[in-house]
GROMACS .gro file of C-alpha atoms in nm:
model
  369
    1UNK     CA    1  -2.896   4.800  -4.477
    2UNK     CA    2  -3.177   4.643  -4.686
    3UNK     CA    3  -3.410   4.833  -4.919
    4UNK     CA    4  -3.690   4.863  -4.664
    5UNK     CA    5  -3.460   5.010  -4.399
    6UNK     CA    6  -3.315   5.253  -4.653
    7UNK     CA    7  -3.660   5.380  -4.752
    8UNK     CA    8  -3.766   5.412  -4.388
    9UNK     CA    9  -3.453   5.607  -4.301
   10UNK     CA   10  -3.507   5.837  -4.598
   11UNK     CA   11  -3.867   5.912  -4.495
   12UNK     CA   12  -3.759   5.993  -4.141
   13UNK     CA   13  -3.521   6.256  -4.275
   14UNK     CA   14  -3.791   6.423  -4.483
   15UNK     CA   15  -3.996   6.706  -4.344
   16UNK     CA   16  -4.340   6.569  -4.427
   17UNK     CA   17  -4.578   6.820  -4.277
   18UNK     CA   18  -4.867   6.717  -4.500
   19UNK     CA   19  -5.050   6.443  -4.310
   20UNK     CA   20  -5.188   6.281  -4.627
   21UNK     CA   21  -4.847   6.267  -4.790
   22UNK     CA   22  -4.692   6.120  -4.477
   23UNK     CA   23  -4.969   5.861  -4.447
   24UNK     CA   24  -4.932   5.759  -4.812
   25UNK     CA   25  -4.555   5.728  -4.779
   26UNK     CA   26  -4.581   5.525  -4.458
   27UNK     CA   27  -4.839   5.293  -4.614
   28UNK     CA   28  -4.608   5.235  -4.909
   29UNK     CA   29  -4.324   5.138  -4.677
   30UNK     CA   30  -4.547   4.896  -4.484
   31UNK     CA   31  -4.665   4.733  -4.806
   32UNK     CA   32  -4.307   4.691  -4.926
   33UNK     CA   33  -4.209   4.545  -4.587
   34UNK     CA   34  -4.500   4.300  -4.593
   35UNK     CA   35  -4.409   4.188  -4.945
   36UNK     CA   36  -4.045   4.129  -4.850
   37UNK     CA   37  -4.138   3.936  -4.533
   38UNK     CA   38  -4.393   3.725  -4.722
   39UNK     CA   39  -4.132   3.642  -4.985
   40UNK     CA   40  -3.882   3.538  -4.720
   41UNK     CA   41  -4.138   3.322  -4.538
   42UNK     CA   42  -4.232   3.152  -4.864
   43UNK     CA   43  -3.869   3.071  -4.932
   44UNK     CA   44  -3.808   2.927  -4.581
   45UNK     CA   45  -4.140   2.755  -4.522
   46UNK     CA   46  -4.060   2.413  -4.372
   47UNK     CA   47  -4.136   2.103  -4.572
   48UNK     CA   48  -4.350   1.821  -4.436
   49UNK     CA   49  -4.237   1.486  -4.570
   50UNK     CA   50  -4.556   1.291  -4.630
   51UNK     CA   51  -4.579   0.931  -4.515
   52UNK     CA   52  -4.655   0.659  -4.771
   53UNK     CA   53  -5.017   0.574  -4.839
   54UNK     CA   54  -5.007   0.215  -4.968
   55UNK     CA   55  -5.291  -0.030  -5.010
   56UNK     CA   56  -5.482  -0.048  -4.683
   57UNK     CA   57  -5.569  -0.415  -4.645
   58UNK     CA   58  -5.404  -0.751  -4.686
   59UNK     CA   59  -5.557  -1.067  -4.830
   60UNK     CA   60  -5.417  -1.419  -4.845
   61UNK     CA   61  -5.353  -1.381  -5.218
   62UNK     CA   62  -5.147  -1.063  -5.202
   63UNK     CA   63  -5.004  -1.074  -4.848
   64UNK     CA   64  -4.654  -1.155  -4.972
   65UNK     CA   65  -4.647  -0.882  -5.236
   66UNK     CA   66  -4.758  -0.588  -5.023
   67UNK     CA   67  -4.572  -0.385  -4.764
   68UNK     CA   68  -4.449  -0.561  -4.448
   69UNK     CA   69  -4.641  -0.309  -4.237
   70UNK     CA   70  -5.004  -0.285  -4.357
   71UNK     CA   71  -5.199   0.012  -4.228
   72UNK     CA   72  -5.469  -0.211  -4.081
   73UNK     CA   73  -5.233  -0.456  -3.910
   74UNK     CA   74  -5.362  -0.348  -3.568
   75UNK     CA   75  -5.708  -0.255  -3.439
   76UNK     CA   76  -5.826   0.100  -3.378
   77UNK     CA   77  -5.613   0.270  -3.641
   78UNK     CA   78  -5.660   0.640  -3.708
   79UNK     CA   79  -5.474   0.929  -3.867
   80UNK     CA   80  -5.433   1.236  -3.648
   81UNK     CA   81  -5.380   1.579  -3.804
   82UNK     CA   82  -5.132   1.803  -3.620
   83UNK     CA   83  -4.945   2.126  -3.700
   84UNK     CA   84  -4.635   1.916  -3.769
   85UNK     CA   85  -4.808   1.667  -4.000
   86UNK     CA   86  -5.016   1.353  -3.973
   87UNK     CA   87  -4.960   1.087  -3.707
   88UNK     CA   88  -5.068   0.724  -3.732
   89UNK     CA   89  -5.221   0.596  -3.406
   90UNK     CA   90  -5.362   0.261  -3.295
   91UNK     CA   91  -5.578   0.221  -2.985
   92UNK     CA   92  -5.778  -0.072  -2.857
   93UNK     CA   93  -5.873  -0.268  -2.546
   94UNK     CA   94  -6.134  -0.228  -2.271
   95UNK     CA   95  -6.240   0.133  -2.228
   96UNK     CA   96  -6.212   0.102  -1.849
   97UNK     CA   97  -5.881  -0.086  -1.850
   98UNK     CA   98  -5.543   0.038  -1.734
   99UNK     CA   99  -5.420   0.280  -2.000
  100UNK     CA  100  -5.080   0.197  -2.150
  101UNK     CA  101  -4.898   0.416  -2.404
  102UNK     CA  102  -4.607   0.267  -2.601
  103UNK     CA  103  -4.317   0.459  -2.760
  104UNK     CA  104  -4.108   0.262  -3.009
  105UNK     CA  105  -3.742   0.283  -3.108
  106UNK     CA  106  -3.544   0.485  -3.356
  107UNK     CA  107  -3.590   0.279  -3.671
  108UNK     CA  108  -3.875   0.027  -3.656
  109UNK     CA  109  -4.228   0.175  -3.644
  110UNK     CA  110  -4.474   0.089  -3.369
  111UNK     CA  111  -4.542  -0.255  -3.517
  112UNK     CA  112  -4.236  -0.367  -3.316
  113UNK     CA  113  -4.437  -0.326  -2.996
  114UNK     CA  114  -4.761  -0.472  -3.133
  115UNK     CA  115  -4.702  -0.820  -2.980
  116UNK     CA  116  -4.663  -0.670  -2.633
  117UNK     CA  117  -4.967  -0.448  -2.681
  118UNK     CA  118  -5.174  -0.747  -2.790
  119UNK     CA  119  -5.082  -0.945  -2.478
  120UNK     CA  120  -5.146  -0.652  -2.244
  121UNK     CA  121  -5.484  -0.583  -2.403
  122UNK     CA  122  -5.569  -0.948  -2.334
  123UNK     CA  123  -5.480  -0.873  -1.970
  124UNK     CA  124  -5.748  -0.603  -1.971
  125UNK     CA  125  -5.539  -0.298  -2.062
  126UNK     CA  126  -5.635  -0.015  -2.294
  127UNK     CA  127  -5.330   0.017  -2.520
  128UNK     CA  128  -5.221   0.291  -2.758
  129UNK     CA  129  -4.929   0.296  -3.003
  130UNK     CA  130  -4.818   0.551  -3.261
  131UNK     CA  131  -4.554   0.594  -3.529
  132UNK     CA  132  -4.301   0.860  -3.438
  133UNK     CA  133  -4.226   1.139  -3.684
  134UNK     CA  134  -4.087   1.004  -4.009
  135UNK     CA  135  -4.157   0.641  -3.924
  136UNK     CA  136  -4.424   0.410  -4.058
  137UNK     CA  137  -4.732   0.609  -4.156
  138UNK     CA  138  -4.652   0.931  -3.970
  139UNK     CA  139  -4.536   1.238  -4.159
  140UNK     CA  140  -4.204   1.407  -4.082
  141UNK     CA  141  -4.173   1.781  -4.022
  142UNK     CA  142  -3.856   1.904  -4.188
  143UNK     CA  143  -3.573   1.809  -3.947
  144UNK     CA  144  -3.374   2.110  -4.066
  145UNK     CA  145  -3.638   2.328  -3.901
  146UNK     CA  146  -3.779   2.095  -3.635
  147UNK     CA  147  -3.503   1.900  -3.464
  148UNK     CA  148  -3.613   1.559  -3.344
  149UNK     CA  149  -3.551   1.628  -2.977
  150UNK     CA  150  -3.755   1.573  -2.662
  151UNK     CA  151  -3.952   1.892  -2.728
  152UNK     CA  152  -4.078   1.773  -3.066
  153UNK     CA  153  -4.147   1.421  -2.939
  154UNK     CA  154  -4.334   1.556  -2.636
  155UNK     CA  155  -4.561   1.761  -2.861
  156UNK     CA  156  -4.633   1.445  -3.059
  157UNK     CA  157  -4.721   1.252  -2.743
  158UNK     CA  158  -4.967   1.523  -2.639
  159UNK     CA  159  -5.125   1.521  -2.986
  160UNK     CA  160  -5.167   1.144  -2.964
  161UNK     CA  161  -5.321   1.162  -2.617
  162UNK     CA  162  -5.561   1.437  -2.723
  163UNK     CA  163  -5.678   1.232  -3.021
  164UNK     CA  164  -5.830   0.958  -2.806
  165UNK     CA  165  -6.205   0.947  -2.740
  166UNK     CA  166  -6.110   0.861  -2.381
  167UNK     CA  167  -5.951   1.083  -2.118
  168UNK     CA  168  -5.591   0.969  -2.087
  169UNK     CA  169  -5.466   1.258  -1.876
  170UNK     CA  170  -5.723   1.277  -1.598
  171UNK     CA  171  -5.609   0.972  -1.404
  172UNK     CA  172  -5.277   0.923  -1.580
  173UNK     CA  173  -5.141   0.632  -1.780
  174UNK     CA  174  -4.860   0.379  -1.783
  175UNK     CA  175  -4.576   0.467  -2.021
  176UNK     CA  176  -4.368   0.195  -2.187
  177UNK     CA  177  -4.065   0.311  -2.388
  178UNK     CA  178  -3.828   0.099  -2.593
  179UNK     CA  179  -3.474   0.198  -2.702
  180UNK     CA  180  -3.494   0.561  -2.821
  181UNK     CA  181  -3.854   0.548  -2.699
  182UNK     CA  182  -3.719   0.462  -2.355
  183UNK     CA  183  -3.512   0.779  -2.350
  184UNK     CA  184  -3.816   0.975  -2.467
  185UNK     CA  185  -4.039   0.810  -2.204
  186UNK     CA  186  -3.793   0.880  -1.922
  187UNK     CA  187  -3.752   1.243  -2.024
  188UNK     CA  188  -4.126   1.292  -2.075
  189UNK     CA  189  -4.206   1.145  -1.734
  190UNK     CA  190  -3.945   1.367  -1.569
  191UNK     CA  191  -4.108   1.677  -1.719
  192UNK     CA  192  -4.472   1.570  -1.675
  193UNK     CA  193  -4.473   1.335  -1.373
  194UNK     CA  194  -4.838   1.386  -1.281
  195UNK     CA  195  -4.946   1.233  -1.613
  196UNK     CA  196  -4.741   0.915  -1.583
  197UNK     CA  197  -4.872   0.667  -1.329
  198UNK     CA  198  -4.613   0.401  -1.410
  199UNK     CA  199  -4.291   0.400  -1.612
  200UNK     CA  200  -4.142   0.094  -1.784
  201UNK     CA  201  -3.816   0.124  -1.977
  202UNK     CA  202  -3.710  -0.148  -2.223
  203UNK     CA  203  -3.341  -0.128  -2.321
  204UNK     CA  204  -3.371   0.251  -2.299
  205UNK     CA  205  -3.159   0.522  -2.452
  206UNK     CA  206  -3.034   0.821  -2.262
  207UNK     CA  207  -2.773   0.644  -2.052
  208UNK     CA  208  -2.519   0.566  -2.323
  209UNK     CA  209  -2.178   0.723  -2.271
  210UNK     CA  210  -2.092   0.940  -2.576
  211UNK     CA  211  -1.738   0.803  -2.549
  212UNK     CA  212  -1.875   0.468  -2.664
  213UNK     CA  213  -1.964   0.615  -3.004
  214UNK     CA  214  -1.751   0.473  -3.280
  215UNK     CA  215  -1.534   0.693  -3.502
  216UNK     CA  216  -1.779   0.639  -3.788
  217UNK     CA  217  -2.073   0.744  -3.568
  218UNK     CA  218  -1.893   1.061  -3.461
  219UNK     CA  219  -1.823   1.135  -3.826
  220UNK     CA  220  -2.179   1.067  -3.941
  221UNK     CA  221  -2.379   1.220  -3.659
  222UNK     CA  222  -2.144   1.473  -3.503
  223UNK     CA  223  -2.232   1.750  -3.745
  224UNK     CA  224  -1.909   1.723  -3.942
  225UNK     CA  225  -2.078   1.619  -4.267
  226UNK     CA  226  -2.368   1.789  -4.449
  227UNK     CA  227  -2.710   1.626  -4.402
  228UNK     CA  228  -2.744   1.525  -4.768
  229UNK     CA  229  -2.421   1.327  -4.746
  230UNK     CA  230  -2.515   1.161  -4.416
  231UNK     CA  231  -2.855   1.060  -4.556
  232UNK     CA  232  -2.691   0.906  -4.862
  233UNK     CA  233  -2.448   0.705  -4.649
  234UNK     CA  234  -2.710   0.591  -4.397
  235UNK     CA  235  -2.931   0.467  -4.680
  236UNK     CA  236  -2.679   0.189  -4.744
  237UNK     CA  237  -2.619   0.094  -4.381
  238UNK     CA  238  -2.798  -0.220  -4.262
  239UNK     CA  239  -2.998  -0.104  -3.960
  240UNK     CA  240  -3.130  -0.449  -3.871
  241UNK     CA  241  -2.938  -0.771  -3.930
  242UNK     CA  242  -3.022  -1.137  -3.943
  243UNK     CA  243  -3.402  -1.146  -3.954
  244UNK     CA  244  -3.517  -1.029  -4.299
  245UNK     CA  245  -3.840  -1.230  -4.293
  246UNK     CA  246  -3.979  -1.071  -3.975
  247UNK     CA  247  -4.223  -0.792  -4.051
  248UNK     CA  248  -4.090  -0.537  -3.797
  249UNK     CA  249  -3.741  -0.571  -3.943
  250UNK     CA  250  -3.842  -0.565  -4.307
  251UNK     CA  251  -4.051  -0.259  -4.227
  252UNK     CA  252  -3.726  -0.068  -4.182
  253UNK     CA  253  -3.609  -0.144  -4.535
  254UNK     CA  254  -3.955  -0.051  -4.663
  255UNK     CA  255  -3.934   0.287  -4.487
  256UNK     CA  256  -3.599   0.363  -4.649
  257UNK     CA  257  -3.755   0.318  -4.993
  258UNK     CA  258  -4.110   0.443  -4.932
  259UNK     CA  259  -4.088   0.724  -4.675
  260UNK     CA  260  -3.896   1.036  -4.790
  261UNK     CA  261  -3.877   1.159  -4.431
  262UNK     CA  262  -3.738   0.843  -4.271
  263UNK     CA  263  -3.366   0.895  -4.326
  264UNK     CA  264  -3.366   1.267  -4.232
  265UNK     CA  265  -3.569   1.179  -3.920
  266UNK     CA  266  -3.339   0.889  -3.832
  267UNK     CA  267  -3.031   1.109  -3.857
  268UNK     CA  268  -3.193   1.398  -3.667
  269UNK     CA  269  -3.298   1.165  -3.385
  270UNK     CA  270  -2.943   1.035  -3.354
  271UNK     CA  271  -2.812   1.389  -3.337
  272UNK     CA  272  -3.071   1.546  -3.110
  273UNK     CA  273  -3.281   1.272  -2.948
  274UNK     CA  274  -3.244   1.151  -2.587
  275UNK     CA  275  -2.996   0.875  -2.673
  276UNK     CA  276  -2.670   0.988  -2.516
  277UNK     CA  277  -2.598   1.132  -2.174
  278UNK     CA  278  -2.932   1.256  -2.041
  279UNK     CA  279  -2.857   1.137  -1.690
  280UNK     CA  280  -2.995   1.461  -1.547
  281UNK     CA  281  -3.350   1.363  -1.648
  282UNK     CA  282  -3.303   1.019  -1.492
  283UNK     CA  283  -3.189   1.186  -1.169
  284UNK     CA  284  -3.509   1.392  -1.170
  285UNK     CA  285  -3.706   1.067  -1.197
  286UNK     CA  286  -3.527   0.939  -0.887
  287UNK     CA  287  -3.618   1.253  -0.694
  288UNK     CA  288  -3.981   1.218  -0.799
  289UNK     CA  289  -3.992   0.853  -0.690
  290UNK     CA  290  -3.846   0.942  -0.351
  291UNK     CA  291  -4.105   1.217  -0.307
  292UNK     CA  292  -4.387   0.973  -0.382
  293UNK     CA  293  -4.256   0.710  -0.142
  294UNK     CA  294  -4.198   0.969   0.128
  295UNK     CA  295  -4.560   1.076   0.101
  296UNK     CA  296  -4.474   1.431   0.000
  297UNK     CA  297  -4.739   1.427  -0.274
  298UNK     CA  298  -5.030   1.301  -0.064
  299UNK     CA  299  -5.223   1.620  -0.135
  300UNK     CA  300  -5.209   1.542  -0.507
  301UNK     CA  301  -5.495   1.316  -0.614
  302UNK     CA  302  -5.321   1.239  -0.943
  303UNK     CA  303  -4.960   1.210  -0.824
  304UNK     CA  304  -4.750   1.041  -1.087
  305UNK     CA  305  -4.518   0.741  -1.069
  306UNK     CA  306  -4.746   0.593  -0.806
  307UNK     CA  307  -4.532   0.285  -0.753
  308UNK     CA  308  -4.253   0.514  -0.642
  309UNK     CA  309  -4.023   0.306  -0.861
  310UNK     CA  310  -3.927   0.263  -1.226
  311UNK     CA  311  -3.909  -0.076  -1.399
  312UNK     CA  312  -3.601  -0.128  -1.619
  313UNK     CA  313  -3.584  -0.435  -1.845
  314UNK     CA  314  -3.272  -0.518  -2.046
  315UNK     CA  315  -3.170  -0.811  -2.264
  316UNK     CA  316  -2.867  -1.008  -2.150
  317UNK     CA  317  -2.752  -1.054  -2.512
  318UNK     CA  318  -2.805  -0.690  -2.610
  319UNK     CA  319  -2.501  -0.546  -2.790
  320UNK     CA  320  -2.658  -0.204  -2.852
  321UNK     CA  321  -2.779  -0.110  -2.504
  322UNK     CA  322  -2.528  -0.305  -2.294
  323UNK     CA  323  -2.726  -0.460  -2.006
  324UNK     CA  324  -2.475  -0.429  -1.722
  325UNK     CA  325  -2.359  -0.081  -1.818
  326UNK     CA  326  -2.716   0.043  -1.865
  327UNK     CA  327  -2.837  -0.109  -1.539
  328UNK     CA  328  -2.546   0.038  -1.342
  329UNK     CA  329  -2.594   0.382  -1.497
  330UNK     CA  330  -2.969   0.375  -1.429
  331UNK     CA  331  -2.924   0.270  -1.067
  332UNK     CA  332  -2.664   0.540  -1.012
  333UNK     CA  333  -2.884   0.810  -1.168
  334UNK     CA  334  -3.225   0.709  -1.033
  335UNK     CA  335  -3.117   0.552  -0.703
  336UNK     CA  336  -3.117   0.188  -0.601
  337UNK     CA  337  -3.436   0.226  -0.398
  338UNK     CA  338  -3.619   0.391  -0.687
  339UNK     CA  339  -3.569   0.133  -0.960
  340UNK     CA  340  -3.632  -0.235  -1.023
  341UNK     CA  341  -3.392  -0.392  -1.273
  342UNK     CA  342  -3.473  -0.711  -1.459
  343UNK     CA  343  -3.245  -0.887  -1.708
  344UNK     CA  344  -3.422  -1.118  -1.952
  345UNK     CA  345  -3.308  -1.350  -2.227
  346UNK     CA  346  -3.283  -1.164  -2.556
  347UNK     CA  347  -3.087  -0.902  -2.747
  348UNK     CA  348  -3.191  -0.554  -2.850
  349UNK     CA  349  -3.497  -0.709  -3.015
  350UNK     CA  350  -3.618  -0.796  -2.665
  351UNK     CA  351  -3.983  -0.686  -2.710
  352UNK     CA  352  -4.013  -0.914  -3.014
  353UNK     CA  353  -3.787  -1.204  -2.918
  354UNK     CA  354  -3.912  -1.227  -2.559
  355UNK     CA  355  -4.254  -1.067  -2.569
  356UNK     CA  356  -4.409  -1.292  -2.307
  357UNK     CA  357  -4.122  -1.241  -2.065
  358UNK     CA  358  -4.151  -0.863  -2.094
  359UNK     CA  359  -4.527  -0.864  -2.045
  360UNK     CA  360  -4.509  -1.102  -1.748
  361UNK     CA  361  -4.250  -0.877  -1.584
  362UNK     CA  362  -4.463  -0.567  -1.637
  363UNK     CA  363  -4.781  -0.726  -1.501
  364UNK     CA  364  -4.593  -0.859  -1.198
  365UNK     CA  365  -4.445  -0.514  -1.138
  366UNK     CA  366  -4.791  -0.357  -1.141
  367UNK     CA  367  -4.941  -0.626  -0.920
  368UNK     CA  368  -4.667  -0.572  -0.665
  369UNK     CA  369  -4.807  -0.233  -0.580
   0.00000   0.00000   0.00000
């Protein structure tokens, strides 16, 4: 029993007939309780890891000496204040164009999807990208308090949508998710189908069999080691290989050094994000597609997934999200009639290495309906 409970119990045993005495004693107990609670809240108040704030612009003279991911590298940049910290958002393109929201992968910030966004904006789309928590120029709410799961990512998506001067929710939007972002996009669409008009998944997470995790991955991300030790080990693991001169890749190394929330966010996403075995959400997507195609949602003016199908794009050389295994798992979960699978040349860097192929496939998918 703590001190507050002891005092309260003692007062209850007293015969305090004098109203003023009783009131004074009760007030004292309440003040003590408030002080104890306030002290506890102060001790456990979650930390927000602040994103780096480097020089904002790049010139020809200093381009090689600044960060690989300048804040003004894309049009329409803005910082959005949320209860979980600041979020960096980019939005541009025709105001009346098809709205397309991108969700990037686990390590590289949204600059990885900038080439695709640029091409789609040239096709007349209104595009929007954002850095997920702890990546790029977005803050990171303490992962010890706020696990990086679909709930936290969904709240970030809604904050991003609400920050736009345009109405993104009224008529819905197309959602393009890559890698971890693919798992987030699939889960988000399964929970909020009326918001998502079209769903495109690029080498998505969520369908990986946990049995495929290596022994080292189980050790690092299975909760067997304390977070401080995992963060220290991950700091020395090469997340991207082979292309150090490409800005999206070098942005990862920059985050490790410059963003105090990157490594905790990275580890938390691996532990709690929609990467492994979320087939149930993919099955819900299949049911929603069947309902649309069967005309069960005709009374809904803003029925989601209007194509009645999901577009899945994988890279034939991908060694992270294995193309055949991922395609088979997606077809089995969503249903062969509810998904269109396309295998393109490229590895897990598909959106960068084969940008044009991805964009052409997406545009053709939209035009087919």
